[in-house]
Amino acid sequence: MEYRELFVGYYDTAILKKSNDVVLTTLSSIPPSNIAPTQRDFGSGFAYTYNKKDRFIIWRVTGNVLALHEVSLEHTLKDPILRILFPDAYQILPNVIIFAEANNICVIVATSARTLHRFKFPYPPQENRSIFENVTTSSLNSPKVIVPNITS
């Protein structure tokens, strides 16, 4: 049996230089809500099986940037890191949701600009490819819901 070590600490600059950075277009005309921008960085992980092989997505939020890193125990993946910048929000709200569908990995993100984003990443055609490999700004602009400000 072979083991592979996974780095789950802070991303160092060498890893971030290899990332695919995407900036979402600003579509919200609603100003950000009154959430104080004092939130600390947070993150977690998600495990799934693709072609009977285990894969993991390790994600981290820093302010208004979501960093996603896909890891495979069997292969070195091509372009496995994606960073998404949400320019119309000063922070991403806790509880980023990641789940697997029949043909996609879905990521749901809520921001302080009262927007909800759903991203779908299709499974790659080859096992050594990452789901984040060919992501661009135009392919990532997700269906977005703007939540109205509710006051009592």
PDB file of C-alpha atoms in Angstrom:
ATOM      1  CA  MET A   1       0.000   0.000   0.000  1.00  0.00           C
ATOM      2  CA  GLU A   2       1.282   3.440  -0.929  1.00  0.00           C
ATOM      3  CA  TYR A   3       0.596   6.652   0.981  1.00  0.00           C
ATOM      4  CA  ARG A   4       0.649  10.247  -0.167  1.00  0.00           C
ATOM      5  CA  GLU A   5       1.068  13.226   2.127  1.00  0.00           C
ATOM      6  CA  LEU A   6      -1.458  16.042   1.751  1.00  0.00           C
ATOM      7  CA  PHE A   7      -0.558  19.609   2.686  1.00  0.00           C
ATOM      8  CA  VAL A   8      -3.553  21.242   4.350  1.00  0.00           C
ATOM      9  CA  GLY A   9      -1.919  24.232   6.053  1.00  0.00           C
ATOM     10  CA  TYR A  10      -1.593  27.721   4.647  1.00  0.00           C
ATOM     11  CA  TYR A  11      -0.952  27.830   0.929  1.00  0.00           C
ATOM     12  CA  ASP A  12       2.558  29.037   0.308  1.00  0.00           C
ATOM     13  CA  THR A  13       3.364  31.465  -2.485  1.00  0.00           C
ATOM     14  CA  ALA A  14       4.795  28.745  -4.743  1.00  0.00           C
ATOM     15  CA  ILE A  15       1.453  26.940  -4.773  1.00  0.00           C
ATOM     16  CA  LEU A  16      -0.544  30.138  -5.291  1.00  0.00           C
ATOM     17  CA  LYS A  17       1.581  31.136  -8.289  1.00  0.00           C
ATOM     18  CA  LYS A  18       0.324  27.978 -10.020  1.00  0.00           C
ATOM     19  CA  SER A  19      -3.334  28.783  -9.378  1.00  0.00           C
ATOM     20  CA  ASN A  20      -5.949  29.801 -11.916  1.00  0.00           C
ATOM     21  CA  ASP A  21      -7.362  33.145 -10.719  1.00  0.00           C
ATOM     22  CA  VAL A  22     -10.856  34.163 -11.801  1.00  0.00           C
ATOM     23  CA  VAL A  23     -12.609  37.472 -11.053  1.00  0.00           C
ATOM     24  CA  LEU A  24     -16.393  37.374 -11.291  1.00  0.00           C
ATOM     25  CA  THR A  25     -18.139  40.216 -13.053  1.00  0.00           C
ATOM     26  CA  THR A  26     -20.056  42.567 -10.794  1.00  0.00           C
ATOM     27  CA  LEU A  27     -23.776  42.276 -11.442  1.00  0.00           C
ATOM     28  CA  SER A  28     -25.165  43.413  -8.095  1.00  0.00           C
ATOM     29  CA  SER A  29     -26.537  46.916  -7.756  1.00  0.00           C
ATOM     30  CA  ILE A  30     -27.371  46.276  -4.098  1.00  0.00           C
ATOM     31  CA  PRO A  31     -24.764  47.542  -1.626  1.00  0.00           C
ATOM     32  CA  PRO A  32     -23.221  44.962   0.744  1.00  0.00           C
ATOM     33  CA  SER A  33     -25.153  44.163   3.898  1.00  0.00           C
ATOM     34  CA  ASN A  34     -24.134  45.512   7.296  1.00  0.00           C
ATOM     35  CA  ILE A  35     -22.048  42.495   8.296  1.00  0.00           C
ATOM     36  CA  ALA A  36     -18.893  43.639  10.046  1.00  0.00           C
ATOM     37  CA  PRO A  37     -15.801  42.636   8.028  1.00  0.00           C
ATOM     38  CA  THR A  38     -14.068  41.068  11.029  1.00  0.00           C
ATOM     39  CA  GLN A  39     -14.463  37.460   9.984  1.00  0.00           C
ATOM     40  CA  ARG A  40     -11.406  35.216  10.200  1.00  0.00           C
ATOM     41  CA  ASP A  41     -10.223  32.946   7.424  1.00  0.00           C
ATOM     42  CA  PHE A  42     -11.945  29.575   7.358  1.00  0.00           C
ATOM     43  CA  GLY A  43     -12.012  26.438   5.260  1.00  0.00           C
ATOM     44  CA  SER A  44     -12.749  22.745   5.088  1.00  0.00           C
ATOM     45  CA  GLY A  45     -12.672  19.834   2.675  1.00  0.00           C
ATOM     46  CA  PHE A  46     -14.856  17.570   0.578  1.00  0.00           C
ATOM     47  CA  ALA A  47     -14.128  13.984  -0.491  1.00  0.00           C
ATOM     48  CA  TYR A  48     -15.616  12.249  -3.519  1.00  0.00           C
ATOM     49  CA  THR A  49     -15.002   9.257  -5.775  1.00  0.00           C
ATOM     50  CA  TYR A  50     -14.335   9.667  -9.507  1.00  0.00           C
ATOM     51  CA  ASN A  51     -13.846   6.508 -11.620  1.00  0.00           C
ATOM     52  CA  LYS A  52     -13.408   4.483  -8.423  1.00  0.00           C
ATOM     53  CA  LYS A  53     -10.562   6.793  -7.342  1.00  0.00           C
ATOM     54  CA  ASP A  54     -10.666   8.999  -4.269  1.00  0.00           C
ATOM     55  CA  ARG A  55     -10.338  12.751  -4.733  1.00  0.00           C
ATOM     56  CA  PHE A  56     -10.522  15.667  -2.345  1.00  0.00           C
ATOM     57  CA  ILE A  57     -11.318  19.353  -2.620  1.00  0.00           C
ATOM     58  CA  ILE A  58      -9.680  21.465   0.060  1.00  0.00           C
ATOM     59  CA  TRP A  59     -11.119  24.963   0.206  1.00  0.00           C
ATOM     60  CA  ARG A  60     -10.211  28.118   2.076  1.00  0.00           C
ATOM     61  CA  VAL A  61     -11.866  31.538   2.318  1.00  0.00           C
ATOM     62  CA  THR A  62      -9.864  34.710   2.884  1.00  0.00           C
ATOM     63  CA  GLY A  63     -12.053  37.827   2.785  1.00  0.00           C
ATOM     64  CA  ASN A  64     -13.734  37.817  -0.616  1.00  0.00           C
ATOM     65  CA  VAL A  65     -11.519  35.117  -2.176  1.00  0.00           C
ATOM     66  CA  LEU A  66     -12.435  31.425  -2.335  1.00  0.00           C
ATOM     67  CA  ALA A  67      -9.439  29.134  -2.988  1.00  0.00           C
ATOM     68  CA  LEU A  68     -10.230  25.594  -4.151  1.00  0.00           C
ATOM     69  CA  HIS A  69      -7.549  22.874  -4.395  1.00  0.00           C
ATOM     70  CA  GLU A  70      -8.332  19.454  -5.856  1.00  0.00           C
ATOM     71  CA  VAL A  71      -6.130  16.537  -4.775  1.00  0.00           C
ATOM     72  CA  SER A  72      -6.003  12.964  -6.055  1.00  0.00           C
ATOM     73  CA  LEU A  73      -4.285  10.133  -4.213  1.00  0.00           C
ATOM     74  CA  GLU A  74      -3.486   8.302  -7.460  1.00  0.00           C
ATOM     75  CA  HIS A  75      -2.519  11.084  -9.895  1.00  0.00           C
ATOM     76  CA  THR A  76      -0.775  14.434 -10.023  1.00  0.00           C
ATOM     77  CA  LEU A  77      -3.529  16.643 -11.386  1.00  0.00           C
ATOM     78  CA  LYS A  78      -3.004  19.349 -13.986  1.00  0.00           C
ATOM     79  CA  ASP A  79      -4.025  22.863 -12.796  1.00  0.00           C
ATOM     80  CA  PRO A  80      -5.704  21.703  -9.569  1.00  0.00           C
ATOM     81  CA  ILE A  81      -5.999  25.130  -7.891  1.00  0.00           C
ATOM     82  CA  LEU A  82      -8.666  27.736  -8.571  1.00  0.00           C
ATOM     83  CA  ARG A  83      -9.104  31.064  -6.769  1.00  0.00           C
ATOM     84  CA  ILE A  84     -12.366  32.959  -7.251  1.00  0.00           C
ATOM     85  CA  LEU A  85     -12.534  36.669  -6.363  1.00  0.00           C
ATOM     86  CA  PHE A  86     -15.952  38.180  -5.587  1.00  0.00           C
ATOM     87  CA  PRO A  87     -15.331  41.934  -6.184  1.00  0.00           C
ATOM     88  CA  ASP A  88     -18.816  43.113  -5.156  1.00  0.00           C
ATOM     89  CA  ALA A  89     -18.471  41.605  -1.657  1.00  0.00           C
ATOM     90  CA  TYR A  90     -16.014  42.280   1.117  1.00  0.00           C
ATOM     91  CA  GLN A  91     -16.355  38.746   2.483  1.00  0.00           C
ATOM     92  CA  ILE A  92     -17.729  35.297   1.764  1.00  0.00           C
ATOM     93  CA  LEU A  93     -20.163  34.036   4.352  1.00  0.00           C
ATOM     94  CA  PRO A  94     -19.415  30.828   6.294  1.00  0.00           C
ATOM     95  CA  ASN A  95     -20.649  27.409   5.195  1.00  0.00           C
ATOM     96  CA  VAL A  96     -19.494  27.048   1.603  1.00  0.00           C
ATOM     97  CA  ILE A  97     -21.390  23.997   0.333  1.00  0.00           C
ATOM     98  CA  ILE A  98     -19.794  21.400  -1.961  1.00  0.00           C
ATOM     99  CA  PHE A  99     -21.592  18.286  -3.193  1.00  0.00           C
ATOM    100  CA  ALA A 100     -21.370  15.733  -6.016  1.00  0.00           C
ATOM    101  CA  GLU A 101     -23.968  15.204  -8.724  1.00  0.00           C
ATOM    102  CA  ALA A 102     -24.000  12.528 -11.424  1.00  0.00           C
ATOM    103  CA  ASN A 103     -21.796  14.563 -13.828  1.00  0.00           C
ATOM    104  CA  ASN A 104     -20.626  17.566 -11.794  1.00  0.00           C
ATOM    105  CA  ILE A 105     -19.193  18.832  -8.558  1.00  0.00           C
ATOM    106  CA  CYS A 106     -21.311  21.769  -7.328  1.00  0.00           C
ATOM    107  CA  VAL A 107     -20.082  24.610  -5.128  1.00  0.00           C
ATOM    108  CA  ILE A 108     -22.539  27.026  -3.514  1.00  0.00           C
ATOM    109  CA  VAL A 109     -21.251  30.313  -2.066  1.00  0.00           C
ATOM    110  CA  ALA A 110     -23.058  33.189  -0.322  1.00  0.00           C
ATOM    111  CA  THR A 111     -21.424  36.624  -0.051  1.00  0.00           C
ATOM    112  CA  SER A 112     -21.826  39.780   2.014  1.00  0.00           C
ATOM    113  CA  ALA A 113     -23.232  41.485  -1.111  1.00  0.00           C
ATOM    114  CA  ARG A 114     -26.348  39.359  -0.552  1.00  0.00           C
ATOM    115  CA  THR A 115     -25.629  37.150  -3.540  1.00  0.00           C
ATOM    116  CA  LEU A 116     -25.753  33.385  -3.835  1.00  0.00           C
ATOM    117  CA  HIS A 117     -23.557  31.703  -6.459  1.00  0.00           C
ATOM    118  CA  ARG A 118     -23.751  28.148  -7.795  1.00  0.00           C
ATOM    119  CA  PHE A 119     -20.775  26.782  -9.725  1.00  0.00           C
ATOM    120  CA  LYS A 120     -20.836  23.461 -11.572  1.00  0.00           C
ATOM    121  CA  PHE A 121     -17.555  21.786 -12.471  1.00  0.00           C
ATOM    122  CA  PRO A 122     -17.960  18.790 -14.823  1.00  0.00           C
ATOM    123  CA  TYR A 123     -15.871  15.685 -14.243  1.00  0.00           C
ATOM    124  CA  PRO A 124     -12.798  15.697 -16.508  1.00  0.00           C
ATOM    125  CA  PRO A 125     -12.487  13.220 -19.408  1.00  0.00           C
ATOM    126  CA  GLN A 126      -9.145  11.879 -18.121  1.00  0.00           C
ATOM    127  CA  GLU A 127      -8.193  10.801 -14.613  1.00  0.00           C
ATOM    128  CA  ASN A 128      -5.071  13.017 -14.434  1.00  0.00           C
ATOM    129  CA  ARG A 129      -7.078  16.181 -15.164  1.00  0.00           C
ATOM    130  CA  SER A 130      -8.570  18.495 -12.555  1.00  0.00           C
ATOM    131  CA  ILE A 131     -12.149  19.729 -12.560  1.00  0.00           C
ATOM    132  CA  PHE A 132     -10.664  23.243 -12.352  1.00  0.00           C
ATOM    133  CA  GLU A 133      -8.330  22.869 -15.345  1.00  0.00           C
ATOM    134  CA  ASN A 134     -10.186  24.835 -18.046  1.00  0.00           C
ATOM    135  CA  VAL A 135     -12.100  27.306 -15.888  1.00  0.00           C
ATOM    136  CA  THR A 136     -12.232  30.890 -17.182  1.00  0.00           C
ATOM    137  CA  THR A 137     -14.099  34.003 -16.086  1.00  0.00           C
ATOM    138  CA  SER A 138     -16.740  33.553 -18.807  1.00  0.00           C
ATOM    139  CA  SER A 139     -17.281  29.855 -18.030  1.00  0.00           C
ATOM    140  CA  LEU A 140     -17.547  30.553 -14.300  1.00  0.00           C
ATOM    141  CA  ASN A 141     -20.099  33.369 -14.283  1.00  0.00           C
ATOM    142  CA  SER A 142     -22.732  31.434 -12.426  1.00  0.00           C
ATOM    143  CA  PRO A 143     -26.428  31.717 -12.023  1.00  0.00           C
ATOM    144  CA  LYS A 144     -26.610  34.261  -9.228  1.00  0.00           C
ATOM    145  CA  VAL A 145     -29.488  35.127  -6.944  1.00  0.00           C
ATOM    146  CA  ILE A 146     -29.618  38.521  -5.265  1.00  0.00           C
ATOM    147  CA  VAL A 147     -31.280  38.292  -1.877  1.00  0.00           C
ATOM    148  CA  PRO A 148     -33.270  41.385  -0.894  1.00  0.00           C
ATOM    149  CA  ASN A 149     -32.499  43.164   2.360  1.00  0.00           C
ATOM    150  CA  ILE A 150     -35.010  41.954   4.941  1.00  0.00           C
ATOM    151  CA  THR A 151     -35.609  44.284   7.873  1.00  0.00           C
ATOM    152  CA  SER A 152     -38.109  43.840  10.660  1.00  0.00           C
TER     153      SER A 152
END
